[in-house]
Amino acid sequence: NLEDNHFCGTNKMKNFSSLFLICLCVGTVLSSPYWVKSEGNLLMDEAAVTFKVALKPQNMNQLESLFWQISNPDSPLYGRYLSQQQIADLISLPEGSISLVESFLKASSGATCSVLTRRSVHNDYIIVDTCVAQAEHIFPNLKMAVYTKEGTANSILRSSILLDVAENLHFLGVPQELHQHIAGIHDLTDVPVHLTNHSKIDPEIPWLKSDKQLSITEIIGRFGVSDSAISQEILSSDNAQVRQGVVEFNHAGFKQSELTSFQERYGLPNVNVTIVGTQDVDEKNLDYVEASLDVQTITTIAQGVQTWDFVFDATASFVDVVETLLTTEGAPKILSCSWGGLESQFTQSKIDAVNTAFMKLGLSGFTFFIASGDSGPTLNPKQCDVFDAQYPATSAYIVSVGGTKVTEATNVEGAWFRGSGGFSNAVPRPAYQDEAVSEYLKNNSLPPNPQNSRYGTTGRAYPDVSAFGAFYTIAVYGGFKAMGAGTSAATPQFAGVMTLINIHRYINGLGPVGPVNQALYKLEQGVGFDVVEGQ
């Protein structure tokens, strides 16, 4: 990528001849508009470094086949989830191969500092903790540098040359005999993807003034949900199936006191949220509004339910999220996440890694909801005439949630025009969408697409479902403001509904719904209503 700027229409070339030679020698050199290398920054040899060695997973076709079977209501394997040990036995390398890689990593441990290794829950990653000098000793071609995220105080240590994970083994000097065991090295030659939340918060914007602001009572009524059959005994159970959770990045935090005020104002049961991770409750940071919106919304729909908040920093990936969920005892089976990024930011190797993680999550009985985004059919920053999708909203292994609005004048619920949707450029369309997409493509009011140059129609279509995404009141900044909006508002709503379904299944002796997309598409005519207004 020879562009030095992520904005459309710019193409600043830096040292073209040198960069071209590097590309020939080591692979495609990457750049990031968000993470900037700090020139001249002194780097201490003892500075801590953590990276992940991705081992080549085995039996991936069988893993995916099992995913589709356990999530297909017509399959005899429907709902027969796997244990973590069963998943590990299926995909992990033989013990001898893993030990060879660990021996290579530890061969010179102690020369400068120690090399500590641990395995992921499924033995498909080796996580390494060491220091700069030792990392450079393990990988002879590695030279570490400091990168700072623009506009923030966040900094990371990475290779001075950035490469795709799938291409970095030769560059790093990994012995040839180990290439058959290693898929790539993460968090050394790649920088974190820039993730944003999907909440739009200013109801005074002129083009939003026609959107009706619904009360909490109206929102609950639109779903027709009831918790009258759910006893306090059920709500206090330690079974993960009767819990729900939200996922935040950038240390986004909410105030428990404001959640309590919100619940008291609307007569909702009090819920004290369990926090996993470290929050930064900073009112100057709009991520605070995101976190507040998420917990207040999901507890509005699934009332009185044990709710967890998983908080990650700005460097975490969705692979890290899944690992945390699978290793946290009692983690809720229903998760809502209102974060994502442009699909074009993700290399194919990163998309493949995250999709595999979501498969393993689904095979463990989890249901993961992702906001589709609030940027419409975003333009690709590298190809200004091509639509760019939102990832991981386009993963086939999660439920992608779009937004609707109610027009004040007509009281009709239709599409919220800021909501993102369309087709993936990197993820193939799953079979469960074929019928629905074929019908959709008969629509003669689709955006202009000369010779299929602006968007393709063979990729995964998104979103799968939608819920109310225009303004309602939440408790923030010490008061109550009409700031709850976007697919960030819609996603925890739909997740809350699925929490209630999970609880009723638990009451009736059934397991969690798990990956629910195939069931939703099979029940297309019996779930919700067709959104035909708006665009």
Short mmCIF file of C-alpha atoms in Angstrom, two decimals:
data_model
loop_
_atom_site.label_atom_id
_atom_site.label_comp_id
_atom_site.label_asym_id
_atom_site.label_seq_id
_atom_site.Cartn_x
_atom_site.Cartn_y
_atom_site.Cartn_z
CA ASN A 1 0.00 0.00 0.00
CA LEU A 2 1.85 3.06 -1.25
CA GLU A 3 -0.74 5.56 -0.10
CA ASP A 4 0.36 7.67 2.84
CA ASN A 5 -3.09 9.06 3.58
CA HIS A 6 -6.40 7.35 4.26
CA PHE A 7 -8.56 10.11 2.80
CA CYS A 8 -10.03 9.69 -0.68
CA GLY A 9 -8.31 11.50 -3.50
CA THR A 10 -4.83 11.67 -1.96
CA ASN A 11 -1.85 9.56 -2.87
CA LYS A 12 1.34 10.87 -1.32
CA MET A 13 4.26 8.73 -2.41
CA LYS A 14 7.16 8.33 0.00
CA ASN A 15 10.53 7.12 -1.17
CA PHE A 16 8.98 5.05 -3.93
CA SER A 17 12.14 3.29 -5.17
CA SER A 18 13.22 2.10 -1.72
CA LEU A 19 9.73 0.92 -0.82
CA PHE A 20 9.43 -0.96 -4.11
CA LEU A 21 12.63 -2.87 -3.39
CA ILE A 22 11.42 -3.76 0.10
CA CYS A 23 8.18 -5.10 -1.36
CA LEU A 24 10.11 -7.36 -3.68
CA CYS A 25 12.23 -8.74 -0.85
CA VAL A 26 9.90 -9.22 2.10
CA GLY A 27 6.31 -8.96 0.88
CA THR A 28 3.74 -6.20 0.82
CA VAL A 29 4.73 -3.37 3.13
CA LEU A 30 1.73 -2.06 5.05
CA SER A 31 0.98 1.40 6.37
CA SER A 32 -1.61 2.76 8.76
CA PRO A 33 -3.17 6.24 8.77
CA TYR A 34 -3.89 5.84 12.49
CA TRP A 35 -0.64 4.48 13.95
CA VAL A 36 2.42 6.66 13.27
CA LYS A 37 6.00 5.56 13.82
CA SER A 38 7.79 7.84 16.27
CA GLU A 39 11.07 8.77 14.62
CA GLY A 40 14.06 9.13 16.94
CA ASN A 41 12.19 7.73 19.94
CA LEU A 42 14.66 5.98 22.25
CA LEU A 43 13.58 2.41 22.89
CA MET A 44 14.85 0.61 25.98
CA ASP A 45 16.04 -2.97 25.48
CA GLU A 46 14.09 -3.96 28.60
CA ALA A 47 10.75 -2.62 27.36
CA ALA A 48 8.07 -5.30 27.54
CA VAL A 49 6.83 -6.97 24.36
CA THR A 50 3.92 -9.38 23.94
CA PHE A 51 3.14 -11.16 20.69
CA LYS A 52 1.18 -14.20 19.50
CA VAL A 53 2.45 -17.06 17.35
CA ALA A 54 -0.48 -18.35 15.31
CA LEU A 55 -0.13 -22.09 14.80
CA LYS A 56 -1.61 -23.65 11.67
CA PRO A 57 -5.02 -25.01 12.67
CA GLN A 58 -5.96 -28.53 11.64
CA ASN A 59 -9.27 -29.84 10.26
CA MET A 60 -10.67 -26.41 9.42
CA ASN A 61 -13.21 -27.86 6.96
CA GLN A 62 -14.51 -30.14 9.69
CA LEU A 63 -14.65 -27.25 12.17
CA GLU A 64 -16.75 -25.15 9.79
CA SER A 65 -18.99 -28.09 8.90
CA LEU A 66 -19.71 -28.66 12.58
CA PHE A 67 -20.48 -24.96 13.03
CA TRP A 68 -23.15 -25.06 10.33
CA GLN A 69 -24.60 -28.30 11.65
CA ILE A 70 -24.92 -27.27 15.29
CA SER A 71 -26.60 -24.00 14.24
CA ASN A 72 -29.02 -25.56 11.72
CA PRO A 73 -32.44 -26.34 13.29
CA ASP A 74 -32.92 -29.14 10.72
CA SER A 75 -29.68 -30.93 11.65
CA PRO A 76 -29.53 -33.84 14.13
CA LEU A 77 -26.50 -32.02 15.64
CA TYR A 78 -28.48 -28.81 16.29
CA GLY A 79 -27.53 -27.33 19.65
CA ARG A 80 -24.96 -30.05 20.45
CA TYR A 81 -22.19 -27.65 21.39
CA LEU A 82 -18.58 -28.68 21.89
CA SER A 83 -16.42 -28.37 24.98
CA GLN A 84 -13.20 -26.34 24.79
CA GLN A 85 -11.23 -29.58 24.96
CA GLN A 86 -13.17 -31.04 22.01
CA ILE A 87 -12.43 -27.95 19.92
CA ALA A 88 -8.76 -28.07 20.90
CA ASP A 89 -8.53 -31.79 20.03
CA LEU A 90 -10.01 -31.02 16.62
CA ILE A 91 -7.87 -28.07 15.50
CA SER A 92 -4.60 -28.06 17.44
CA LEU A 93 -1.29 -29.33 16.10
CA PRO A 94 0.24 -32.48 17.58
CA GLU A 95 2.01 -31.86 20.90
CA GLY A 96 5.40 -32.50 19.32
CA SER A 97 4.89 -29.72 16.75
CA ILE A 98 3.80 -27.19 19.38
CA SER A 99 6.79 -28.09 21.55
CA LEU A 100 9.16 -27.52 18.62
CA VAL A 101 7.86 -23.97 18.21
CA GLU A 102 8.06 -23.32 21.96
CA SER A 103 11.64 -24.61 22.03
CA PHE A 104 12.62 -22.23 19.22
CA LEU A 105 11.08 -19.28 21.10
CA LYS A 106 12.83 -20.18 24.36
CA ALA A 107 16.17 -21.28 22.93
CA SER A 108 18.01 -18.13 24.04
CA SER A 109 15.78 -17.19 26.96
CA GLY A 110 17.71 -15.29 29.61
CA ALA A 111 20.32 -13.74 27.32
CA THR A 112 18.73 -10.36 28.02
CA CYS A 113 15.47 -11.20 29.75
CA SER A 114 13.21 -14.21 30.10
CA VAL A 115 10.83 -15.58 27.47
CA LEU A 116 7.52 -16.65 28.99
CA THR A 117 5.07 -18.60 26.86
CA ARG A 118 1.50 -19.73 27.41
CA ARG A 119 -1.00 -21.41 25.13
CA SER A 120 -4.43 -20.23 24.10
CA VAL A 121 -7.47 -22.19 25.22
CA HIS A 122 -7.46 -24.28 22.02
CA ASN A 123 -3.65 -24.53 21.68
CA ASP A 124 -3.79 -22.65 18.38
CA TYR A 125 -1.79 -19.64 19.60
CA ILE A 126 1.35 -19.36 21.68
CA ILE A 127 1.37 -16.07 23.58
CA VAL A 128 4.88 -14.79 24.27
CA ASP A 129 5.92 -12.26 26.93
CA THR A 130 9.48 -10.95 26.68
CA CYS A 131 11.41 -7.71 26.08
CA VAL A 132 12.58 -5.75 23.03
CA ALA A 133 16.15 -7.05 23.05
CA GLN A 134 15.03 -10.66 23.41
CA ALA A 135 12.42 -10.35 20.65
CA GLU A 136 15.08 -8.94 18.33
CA HIS A 137 17.34 -11.82 19.32
CA ILE A 138 14.67 -14.46 18.54
CA PHE A 139 13.92 -12.84 15.17
CA PRO A 140 17.24 -11.65 13.69
CA ASN A 141 15.69 -9.33 11.07
CA LEU A 142 13.39 -7.59 13.57
CA LYS A 143 14.01 -3.98 14.60
CA MET A 144 11.41 -2.65 17.02
CA ALA A 145 10.00 0.88 16.97
CA VAL A 146 7.41 2.94 18.85
CA TYR A 147 4.09 3.73 17.16
CA THR A 148 1.61 6.28 18.52
CA LYS A 149 -2.07 6.43 17.63
CA GLU A 150 -2.88 9.84 16.21
CA GLY A 151 -4.90 12.06 18.50
CA THR A 152 -4.34 9.81 21.52
CA ALA A 153 -1.72 8.94 24.10
CA ASN A 154 -1.82 5.26 23.08
CA SER A 155 1.51 3.80 21.98
CA ILE A 156 2.66 0.32 20.99
CA LEU A 157 5.88 -1.46 20.08
CA ARG A 158 6.06 -3.00 16.63
CA SER A 159 8.51 -3.79 13.85
CA SER A 160 9.94 -0.76 12.05
CA ILE A 161 8.66 -2.42 8.85
CA LEU A 162 4.99 -3.40 8.86
CA LEU A 163 3.95 -6.57 7.02
CA ASP A 164 0.89 -8.76 6.74
CA VAL A 165 0.90 -11.55 9.32
CA ALA A 166 0.60 -14.10 6.52
CA GLU A 167 3.88 -12.90 4.99
CA ASN A 168 6.15 -12.22 7.96
CA LEU A 169 7.86 -15.56 8.65
CA HIS A 170 10.64 -15.12 6.06
CA PHE A 171 11.19 -11.50 7.03
CA LEU A 172 11.47 -12.31 10.73
CA GLY A 173 13.93 -15.12 10.04
CA VAL A 174 11.82 -17.99 11.38
CA PRO A 175 13.63 -21.26 10.53
CA GLN A 176 12.25 -22.88 7.38
CA GLU A 177 11.50 -26.16 9.15
CA LEU A 178 9.01 -24.38 11.42
CA HIS A 179 6.99 -22.81 8.59
CA GLN A 180 4.87 -25.96 8.32
CA HIS A 181 3.67 -25.36 11.89
CA ILE A 182 3.26 -21.55 12.01
CA ALA A 183 0.64 -19.51 10.17
CA GLY A 184 2.15 -16.14 11.17
CA ILE A 185 3.32 -13.94 14.02
CA HIS A 186 0.70 -11.50 15.34
CA ASP A 187 1.35 -8.19 17.11
CA LEU A 188 4.90 -7.75 15.82
CA THR A 189 4.69 -6.62 12.18
CA ASP A 190 1.02 -5.55 12.24
CA VAL A 191 -0.67 -2.67 14.06
CA PRO A 192 -4.15 -2.82 15.63
CA VAL A 193 -7.12 -2.09 13.39
CA HIS A 194 -8.81 1.23 14.13
CA LEU A 195 -12.18 0.43 15.71
CA THR A 196 -14.92 2.97 16.31
CA ASN A 197 -18.25 2.75 18.10
CA HIS A 198 -21.50 3.24 16.26
CA SER A 199 -23.44 5.79 18.32
CA LYS A 200 -24.57 9.09 16.82
CA ILE A 201 -25.49 11.47 19.59
CA ASP A 202 -26.73 14.88 18.40
CA PRO A 203 -30.52 14.95 17.85
CA GLU A 204 -30.34 18.64 16.80
CA ILE A 205 -28.79 17.79 13.43
CA PRO A 206 -31.40 19.03 10.91
CA TRP A 207 -31.79 15.78 9.02
CA LEU A 208 -32.56 13.94 12.27
CA LYS A 209 -35.35 16.24 13.44
CA SER A 210 -37.99 14.22 11.58
CA ASP A 211 -37.09 11.14 13.66
CA LYS A 212 -39.48 10.42 16.49
CA GLN A 213 -37.97 10.09 19.95
CA LEU A 214 -39.49 6.99 21.52
CA SER A 215 -40.00 6.54 25.23
CA ILE A 216 -38.61 3.49 27.01
CA THR A 217 -42.18 2.17 27.33
CA GLU A 218 -42.71 2.48 23.56
CA ILE A 219 -39.44 0.68 22.81
CA ILE A 220 -40.33 -2.22 25.11
CA GLY A 221 -43.83 -2.34 23.60
CA ARG A 222 -42.50 -2.59 20.05
CA PHE A 223 -40.78 -5.87 20.94
CA GLY A 224 -43.78 -7.29 22.78
CA VAL A 225 -41.46 -8.83 25.36
CA SER A 226 -42.46 -9.90 28.83
CA ASP A 227 -40.45 -11.16 31.77
CA SER A 228 -43.45 -12.12 33.86
CA ALA A 229 -42.52 -15.82 33.78
CA ILE A 230 -38.95 -15.22 34.92
CA SER A 231 -38.56 -15.70 38.67
CA GLN A 232 -35.91 -14.10 40.84
CA GLU A 233 -34.51 -17.58 41.41
CA ILE A 234 -33.87 -17.91 37.68
CA LEU A 235 -32.37 -14.41 37.44
CA SER A 236 -29.91 -15.15 40.25
CA SER A 237 -28.81 -18.49 38.76
CA ASP A 238 -25.10 -18.99 38.14
CA ASN A 239 -25.84 -20.52 34.72
CA ALA A 240 -24.25 -18.49 31.88
CA GLN A 241 -27.35 -19.04 29.75
CA VAL A 242 -29.37 -16.61 31.89
CA ARG A 243 -26.78 -13.82 31.61
CA GLN A 244 -26.02 -11.18 28.99
CA GLY A 245 -23.04 -8.99 28.23
CA VAL A 246 -21.66 -6.08 26.23
CA VAL A 247 -18.18 -5.65 24.73
CA GLU A 248 -16.30 -2.33 24.72
CA PHE A 249 -12.95 -1.15 23.38
CA ASN A 250 -10.73 1.87 24.22
CA HIS A 251 -11.41 1.23 27.93
CA ALA A 252 -14.87 2.74 27.34
CA GLY A 253 -16.61 3.03 30.70
CA PHE A 254 -20.02 3.92 32.12
CA LYS A 255 -21.14 5.14 35.54
CA GLN A 256 -23.04 2.64 37.70
CA SER A 257 -24.69 5.60 39.43
CA GLU A 258 -26.15 6.79 36.12
CA LEU A 259 -27.37 3.29 35.28
CA THR A 260 -29.09 3.19 38.67
CA SER A 261 -30.69 6.61 38.04
CA PHE A 262 -31.88 5.40 34.64
CA GLN A 263 -33.43 2.29 36.16
CA GLU A 264 -35.13 4.26 38.92
CA ARG A 265 -36.58 6.82 36.51
CA TYR A 266 -38.18 4.17 34.32
CA GLY A 267 -39.14 1.70 37.04
CA LEU A 268 -36.67 -0.94 35.91
CA PRO A 269 -35.16 -3.55 38.25
CA ASN A 270 -31.78 -2.56 39.63
CA VAL A 271 -28.81 -4.28 37.99
CA ASN A 272 -25.23 -3.96 39.17
CA VAL A 273 -23.05 -4.73 36.15
CA THR A 274 -20.08 -7.09 36.50
CA ILE A 275 -17.05 -5.47 34.86
CA VAL A 276 -14.29 -7.58 33.30
CA GLY A 277 -11.33 -5.37 32.42
CA THR A 278 -10.42 -1.76 33.20
CA GLN A 279 -12.82 1.11 32.50
CA ASP A 280 -11.91 4.73 31.81
CA VAL A 281 -15.00 6.76 32.69
CA ASP A 282 -14.05 10.01 30.97
CA GLU A 283 -16.93 12.34 30.08
CA LYS A 284 -14.70 14.13 27.58
CA ASN A 285 -14.43 10.90 25.63
CA LEU A 286 -17.53 9.98 23.59
CA ASP A 287 -16.75 6.31 24.21
CA TYR A 288 -18.30 6.99 27.63
CA VAL A 289 -21.64 7.65 25.90
CA GLU A 290 -21.26 4.39 23.98
CA ALA A 291 -20.70 2.30 27.10
CA SER A 292 -23.59 4.04 28.90
CA LEU A 293 -25.91 3.46 25.95
CA ASP A 294 -25.02 -0.22 25.71
CA VAL A 295 -25.63 -1.18 29.34
CA GLN A 296 -28.75 0.96 29.72
CA THR A 297 -30.30 -0.41 26.54
CA ILE A 298 -29.65 -4.10 27.06
CA THR A 299 -30.96 -3.94 30.64
CA THR A 300 -34.10 -2.14 29.41
CA ILE A 301 -35.13 -5.09 27.22
CA ALA A 302 -33.92 -7.99 29.39
CA GLN A 303 -34.84 -6.53 32.76
CA GLY A 304 -33.22 -7.63 35.99
CA VAL A 305 -30.85 -9.98 34.12
CA GLN A 306 -27.26 -10.39 35.27
CA THR A 307 -25.23 -8.20 32.90
CA TRP A 308 -21.47 -8.22 32.32
CA ASP A 309 -19.30 -5.60 30.66
CA PHE A 310 -16.12 -6.84 28.94
CA VAL A 311 -13.73 -3.91 28.54
CA PHE A 312 -10.68 -4.00 26.25
CA ASP A 313 -8.03 -1.43 25.33
CA ALA A 314 -7.38 0.20 21.95
CA THR A 315 -4.89 -2.50 20.91
CA ALA A 316 -7.14 -5.54 21.45
CA SER A 317 -8.45 -7.60 18.55
CA PHE A 318 -11.63 -9.64 18.25
CA VAL A 319 -9.42 -12.72 18.57
CA ASP A 320 -8.49 -11.39 22.02
CA VAL A 321 -12.17 -10.82 22.81
CA VAL A 322 -13.10 -14.40 21.96
CA GLU A 323 -10.19 -15.81 23.97
CA THR A 324 -11.33 -13.79 27.01
CA LEU A 325 -14.95 -14.94 26.65
CA LEU A 326 -13.94 -18.59 26.37
CA THR A 327 -11.61 -18.46 29.37
CA THR A 328 -13.81 -16.41 31.72
CA GLU A 329 -15.81 -18.69 33.97
CA GLY A 330 -19.54 -18.03 33.73
CA ALA A 331 -19.25 -15.63 30.77
CA PRO A 332 -22.73 -14.78 29.38
CA LYS A 333 -23.89 -16.68 26.31
CA ILE A 334 -25.41 -13.52 24.74
CA LEU A 335 -23.00 -10.70 23.78
CA SER A 336 -23.65 -7.31 22.18
CA CYS A 337 -20.85 -5.28 20.55
CA SER A 338 -21.27 -1.86 18.94
CA TRP A 339 -17.73 -1.53 17.57
CA GLY A 340 -16.17 -2.19 14.19
CA GLY A 341 -14.05 -0.77 11.39
CA LEU A 342 -13.83 -0.47 7.64
CA GLU A 343 -13.46 -3.89 6.09
CA SER A 344 -10.64 -2.61 3.87
CA GLN A 345 -8.52 -2.03 7.00
CA PHE A 346 -8.44 -5.75 7.70
CA THR A 347 -6.03 -7.92 5.77
CA GLN A 348 -7.47 -11.25 4.66
CA SER A 349 -5.32 -13.03 7.23
CA LYS A 350 -6.87 -10.95 10.03
CA ILE A 351 -10.38 -11.58 8.71
CA ASP A 352 -9.68 -15.31 8.55
CA ALA A 353 -8.34 -15.30 12.13
CA VAL A 354 -11.39 -13.44 13.48
CA ASN A 355 -13.84 -15.62 11.53
CA THR A 356 -12.20 -18.74 12.96
CA ALA A 357 -12.49 -17.24 16.45
CA PHE A 358 -16.20 -16.55 15.91
CA MET A 359 -16.71 -20.12 14.71
CA LYS A 360 -15.16 -21.45 17.92
CA LEU A 361 -17.33 -19.07 19.95
CA GLY A 362 -20.47 -20.32 18.21
CA LEU A 363 -19.47 -23.95 18.65
CA SER A 364 -19.31 -23.17 22.38
CA GLY A 365 -22.94 -22.00 22.44
CA PHE A 366 -22.42 -18.21 22.34
CA THR A 367 -24.51 -15.73 20.31
CA PHE A 368 -22.59 -12.63 19.24
CA PHE A 369 -24.35 -9.50 17.93
CA ILE A 370 -22.42 -6.78 16.06
CA ALA A 371 -23.67 -3.31 15.07
CA SER A 372 -23.67 -2.85 11.29
CA GLY A 373 -22.32 0.72 11.50
CA ASP A 374 -23.61 4.26 11.05
CA SER A 375 -21.92 5.37 7.84
CA GLY A 376 -24.22 4.10 5.12
CA PRO A 377 -22.43 2.27 2.27
CA THR A 378 -19.07 3.83 3.14
CA LEU A 379 -16.62 4.65 0.37
CA ASN A 380 -13.36 2.73 0.33
CA PRO A 381 -10.60 5.24 1.28
CA LYS A 382 -8.26 3.64 -1.28
CA GLN A 383 -10.81 3.39 -4.13
CA CYS A 384 -13.17 6.32 -3.86
CA ASP A 385 -15.78 4.92 -6.25
CA VAL A 386 -16.10 1.55 -4.44
CA PHE A 387 -18.33 0.88 -1.43
CA ASP A 388 -16.56 -0.36 1.71
CA ALA A 389 -18.29 -2.66 4.19
CA GLN A 390 -17.99 -2.75 7.98
CA TYR A 391 -16.17 -5.61 9.68
CA PRO A 392 -16.80 -7.73 11.71
CA ALA A 393 -20.43 -6.91 10.87
CA THR A 394 -19.83 -8.83 7.62
CA SER A 395 -18.61 -12.00 9.34
CA ALA A 396 -20.93 -14.89 8.47
CA TYR A 397 -20.58 -16.28 11.99
CA ILE A 398 -22.22 -13.45 13.95
CA VAL A 399 -25.57 -11.60 13.81
CA SER A 400 -25.26 -8.17 12.18
CA VAL A 401 -27.78 -5.60 13.46
CA GLY A 402 -28.92 -2.53 11.53
CA GLY A 403 -31.05 0.42 12.62
CA THR A 404 -34.57 1.67 12.06
CA LYS A 405 -36.30 4.96 12.87
CA VAL A 406 -39.88 6.03 13.39
CA THR A 407 -40.94 9.04 11.32
CA GLU A 408 -42.70 11.63 13.49
CA ALA A 409 -45.32 12.52 10.89
CA THR A 410 -46.41 8.98 9.96
CA ASN A 411 -45.41 6.89 13.02
CA VAL A 412 -44.06 4.30 10.54
CA GLU A 413 -40.88 2.39 11.38
CA GLY A 414 -38.49 2.32 8.44
CA ALA A 415 -34.80 2.10 7.64
CA TRP A 416 -32.52 4.61 9.36
CA PHE A 417 -30.61 6.06 6.44
CA ARG A 418 -27.33 6.42 8.35
CA GLY A 419 -27.22 2.69 9.01
CA SER A 420 -24.51 0.75 7.19
CA GLY A 421 -25.36 -2.21 5.00
CA GLY A 422 -24.64 -3.87 1.70
CA PHE A 423 -22.21 -6.59 0.68
CA SER A 424 -18.83 -7.74 1.89
CA ASN A 425 -15.82 -7.53 -0.40
CA ALA A 426 -13.91 -10.14 1.62
CA VAL A 427 -16.40 -12.66 3.06
CA PRO A 428 -18.36 -14.97 0.72
CA ARG A 429 -22.13 -15.09 1.02
CA PRO A 430 -23.19 -17.92 3.36
CA ALA A 431 -25.73 -20.40 2.01
CA TYR A 432 -28.37 -19.36 4.55
CA GLN A 433 -28.63 -15.97 2.79
CA ASP A 434 -29.02 -17.20 -0.79
CA GLU A 435 -32.82 -17.09 -1.00
CA ALA A 436 -33.19 -13.77 0.83
CA VAL A 437 -30.47 -12.05 -1.21
CA SER A 438 -31.85 -13.36 -4.51
CA GLU A 439 -35.21 -11.80 -3.68
CA TYR A 440 -33.56 -8.58 -2.53
CA LEU A 441 -31.60 -8.23 -5.78
CA LYS A 442 -34.88 -8.16 -7.73
CA ASN A 443 -35.43 -4.72 -6.19
CA ASN A 444 -35.15 -2.12 -8.96
CA SER A 445 -34.25 0.73 -6.59
CA LEU A 446 -30.75 -0.43 -5.66
CA PRO A 447 -27.90 2.10 -5.89
CA PRO A 448 -26.37 2.60 -9.36
CA ASN A 449 -23.71 -0.02 -10.02
CA PRO A 450 -22.27 0.31 -13.54
CA GLN A 451 -20.77 -3.04 -14.58
CA ASN A 452 -20.70 -4.10 -10.90
CA SER A 453 -17.87 -1.62 -10.36
CA ARG A 454 -19.21 0.05 -7.21
CA TYR A 455 -20.23 -3.01 -5.21
CA GLY A 456 -20.42 -6.74 -5.69
CA THR A 457 -23.42 -8.86 -4.80
CA THR A 458 -21.77 -12.23 -4.19
CA GLY A 459 -20.34 -11.37 -0.76
CA ARG A 460 -21.97 -11.76 2.64
CA ALA A 461 -24.95 -9.37 2.84
CA TYR A 462 -25.52 -7.34 5.98
CA PRO A 463 -27.26 -6.50 8.31
CA ASP A 464 -29.30 -9.60 9.15
CA VAL A 465 -31.84 -7.89 11.40
CA SER A 466 -32.62 -4.36 12.56
CA ALA A 467 -34.04 -2.66 15.62
CA PHE A 468 -34.90 0.88 16.68
CA GLY A 469 -31.86 3.10 16.19
CA ALA A 470 -33.04 6.70 16.45
CA PHE A 471 -33.09 8.87 19.49
CA TYR A 472 -34.26 8.02 22.96
CA THR A 473 -33.25 9.24 26.37
CA ILE A 474 -30.37 7.80 28.38
CA ALA A 475 -28.65 8.92 31.58
CA VAL A 476 -25.34 10.63 30.77
CA TYR A 477 -23.39 13.71 31.90
CA GLY A 478 -25.21 13.75 35.23
CA GLY A 479 -28.67 14.06 33.68
CA PHE A 480 -31.05 12.63 31.09
CA LYS A 481 -30.41 13.41 27.44
CA ALA A 482 -31.84 12.24 24.10
CA MET A 483 -28.51 10.82 22.99
CA GLY A 484 -29.23 7.12 22.47
CA ALA A 485 -28.99 6.47 18.75
CA GLY A 486 -27.40 4.51 15.94
CA THR A 487 -26.93 0.82 15.39
CA SER A 488 -25.25 1.02 18.81
CA ALA A 489 -28.74 1.47 20.24
CA ALA A 490 -30.26 -1.24 18.04
CA THR A 491 -27.73 -4.00 18.76
CA PRO A 492 -28.16 -4.29 22.55
CA GLN A 493 -31.93 -4.15 22.03
CA PHE A 494 -31.93 -7.21 19.79
CA ALA A 495 -29.40 -8.94 22.05
CA GLY A 496 -31.71 -8.30 25.00
CA VAL A 497 -34.58 -10.02 23.19
CA MET A 498 -32.36 -13.03 22.54
CA THR A 499 -31.39 -13.06 26.22
CA LEU A 500 -35.08 -13.47 27.12
CA ILE A 501 -35.38 -16.31 24.60
CA ASN A 502 -32.31 -17.97 26.12
CA ILE A 503 -33.82 -17.67 29.60
CA HIS A 504 -37.14 -19.20 28.51
CA ARG A 505 -35.23 -22.03 26.86
CA TYR A 506 -33.39 -22.56 30.15
CA ILE A 507 -36.71 -22.66 32.03
CA ASN A 508 -37.90 -25.33 29.58
CA GLY A 509 -34.77 -27.46 29.88
CA LEU A 510 -33.24 -26.37 26.55
CA GLY A 511 -29.72 -25.13 25.89
CA PRO A 512 -28.70 -21.69 24.57
CA VAL A 513 -29.64 -20.66 21.04
CA GLY A 514 -25.98 -20.26 20.06
CA PRO A 515 -25.30 -19.07 16.47
CA VAL A 516 -28.82 -18.02 15.51
CA ASN A 517 -28.56 -16.81 11.90
CA GLN A 518 -29.70 -19.99 10.19
CA ALA A 519 -32.73 -20.18 12.47
CA LEU A 520 -33.61 -16.53 11.85
CA TYR A 521 -33.46 -16.91 8.08
CA LYS A 522 -35.52 -20.12 8.19
CA LEU A 523 -38.14 -18.31 10.31
CA GLU A 524 -38.06 -15.24 8.09
CA GLN A 525 -41.83 -14.92 7.79
CA GLY A 526 -42.45 -15.49 11.49
CA VAL A 527 -39.98 -13.10 13.10
CA GLY A 528 -40.48 -9.35 13.26
CA PHE A 529 -41.68 -7.51 10.15
CA ASP A 530 -40.26 -6.52 6.79
CA VAL A 531 -38.73 -3.03 6.71
CA VAL A 532 -39.89 -1.54 3.42
CA GLU A 533 -39.90 2.19 4.21
CA GLY A 534 -36.84 4.43 4.07
CA GLN A 535 -33.44 3.66 2.61
#
